[in-house]
Coordinates of C-alpha atoms in Angstrom, one line a residue:
X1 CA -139.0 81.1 54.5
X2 CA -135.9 81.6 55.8
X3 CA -136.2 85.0 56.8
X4 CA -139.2 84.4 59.1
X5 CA -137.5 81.9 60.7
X6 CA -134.3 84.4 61.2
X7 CA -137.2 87.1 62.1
X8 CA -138.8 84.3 65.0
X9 CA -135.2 83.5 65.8
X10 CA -134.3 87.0 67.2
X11 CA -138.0 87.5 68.9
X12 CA -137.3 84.4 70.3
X13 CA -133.3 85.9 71.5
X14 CA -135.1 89.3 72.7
X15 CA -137.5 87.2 74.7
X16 CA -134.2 85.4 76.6
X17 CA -132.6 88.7 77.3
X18 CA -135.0 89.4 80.5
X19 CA -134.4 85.8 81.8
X20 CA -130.6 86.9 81.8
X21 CA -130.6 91.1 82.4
X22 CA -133.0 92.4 85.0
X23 CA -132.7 96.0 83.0
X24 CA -134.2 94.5 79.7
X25 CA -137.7 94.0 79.7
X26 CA -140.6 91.9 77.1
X27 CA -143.7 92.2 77.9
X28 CA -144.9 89.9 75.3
X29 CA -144.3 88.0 72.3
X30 CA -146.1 90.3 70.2
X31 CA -143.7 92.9 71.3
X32 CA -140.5 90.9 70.9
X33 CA -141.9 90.1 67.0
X34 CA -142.1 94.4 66.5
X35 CA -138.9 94.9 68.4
X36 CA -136.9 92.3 66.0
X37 CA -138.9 93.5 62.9
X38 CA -137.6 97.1 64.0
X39 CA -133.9 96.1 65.0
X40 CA -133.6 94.4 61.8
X41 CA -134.8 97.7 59.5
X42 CA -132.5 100.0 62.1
X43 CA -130.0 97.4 61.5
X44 CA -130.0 97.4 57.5
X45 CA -130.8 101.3 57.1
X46 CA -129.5 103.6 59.8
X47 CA -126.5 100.9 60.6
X48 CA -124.4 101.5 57.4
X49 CA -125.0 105.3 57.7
X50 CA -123.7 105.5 61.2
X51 CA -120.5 103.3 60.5
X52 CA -119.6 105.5 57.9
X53 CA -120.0 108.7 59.7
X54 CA -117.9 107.8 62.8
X55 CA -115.3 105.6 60.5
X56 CA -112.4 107.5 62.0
X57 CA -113.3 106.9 65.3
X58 CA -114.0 103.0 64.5
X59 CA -110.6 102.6 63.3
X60 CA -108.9 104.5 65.9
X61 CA -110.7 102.2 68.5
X62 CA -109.7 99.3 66.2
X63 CA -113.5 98.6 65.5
X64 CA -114.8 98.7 69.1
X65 CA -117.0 101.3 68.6
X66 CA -118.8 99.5 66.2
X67 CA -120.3 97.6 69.8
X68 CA -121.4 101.4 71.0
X69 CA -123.3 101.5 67.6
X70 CA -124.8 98.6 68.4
X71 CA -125.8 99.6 71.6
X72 CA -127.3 103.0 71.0
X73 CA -129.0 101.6 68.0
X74 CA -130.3 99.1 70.7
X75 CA -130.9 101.8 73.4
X76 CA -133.3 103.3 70.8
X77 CA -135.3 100.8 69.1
X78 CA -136.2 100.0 72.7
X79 CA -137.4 103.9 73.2
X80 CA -139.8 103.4 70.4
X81 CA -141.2 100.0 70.4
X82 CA -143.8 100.1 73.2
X83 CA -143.4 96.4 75.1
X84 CA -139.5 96.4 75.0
X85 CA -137.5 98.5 77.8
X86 CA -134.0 99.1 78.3
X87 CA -132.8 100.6 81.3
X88 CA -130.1 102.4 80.2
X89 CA -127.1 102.5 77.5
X90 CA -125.3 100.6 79.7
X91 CA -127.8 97.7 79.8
X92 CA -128.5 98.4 76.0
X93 CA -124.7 97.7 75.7
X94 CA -124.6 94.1 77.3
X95 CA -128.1 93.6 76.0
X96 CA -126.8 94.1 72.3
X97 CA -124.5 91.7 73.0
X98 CA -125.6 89.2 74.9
X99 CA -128.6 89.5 71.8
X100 CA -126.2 88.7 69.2
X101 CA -124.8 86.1 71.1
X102 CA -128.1 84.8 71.7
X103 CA -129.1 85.3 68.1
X104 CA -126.3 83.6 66.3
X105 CA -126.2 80.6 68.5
X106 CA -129.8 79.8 67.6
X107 CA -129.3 80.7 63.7
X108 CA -126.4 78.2 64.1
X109 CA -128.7 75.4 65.8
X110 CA -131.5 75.8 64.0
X111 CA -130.8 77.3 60.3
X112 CA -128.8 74.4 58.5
X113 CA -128.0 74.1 55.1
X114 CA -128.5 70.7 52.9
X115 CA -124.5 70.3 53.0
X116 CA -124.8 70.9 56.8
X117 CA -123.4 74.7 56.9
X118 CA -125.2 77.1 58.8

């Protein structure tokens, strides 16, 4: 259960992003679910790969380029889920943060534990 409300909770953080970047673009709900489905399996599969590949130049940029993972990981979910538009890397960039921003503030509000730890 928890991890279709996590799943709703980052539609519902894609469907913000428009109301914030005039570059990102929803079209619908539907598409917000396929884009967060999407991010999610990028996010668990191709993520881990691409941090270990470019590990030199993640420590040498003290673990910034971790956010231009994010972002092109970002950029290109939003090339393949039809719905969901990016206008560039630099608007994937801010997007992919302003997401996880969006994301983790409404996990925090709304995913509780019983002792009251999110």
């Amino acid at each position: 259960m928890r991890l279709l409300i996590t799943w709703l909770i980052n539609a519902a953080a894609l469907m913000a992003l428009p109301f914030l970047m005039s570059s990102v673009s929803v079209s619908n709900f539907t598409s917000a679910l396929i884009a967060a489905l999407v991010l999610g399996l990028v996010n668990t599969l191709i993520r881990p790969v691409l941090v270990i590949l470019t590990l030199p130049v993640t420590v040498l940029s003290l673990g910034l380029f971790i956010l231009v993972i994010n972002a092109f990981l970002f950029w290109m979910v939003s090339r393949w889920v039809d719905g969901f538009n990016v206008g560039g890397f630099g608007s994937a960039f801010v997007a992919a943060i302003l997401y996880s921003i969006i994301s983790w503030a409404l996990s925090a509000l709304l995913l509780k534990d019983k002792d009251g730890n999110s």
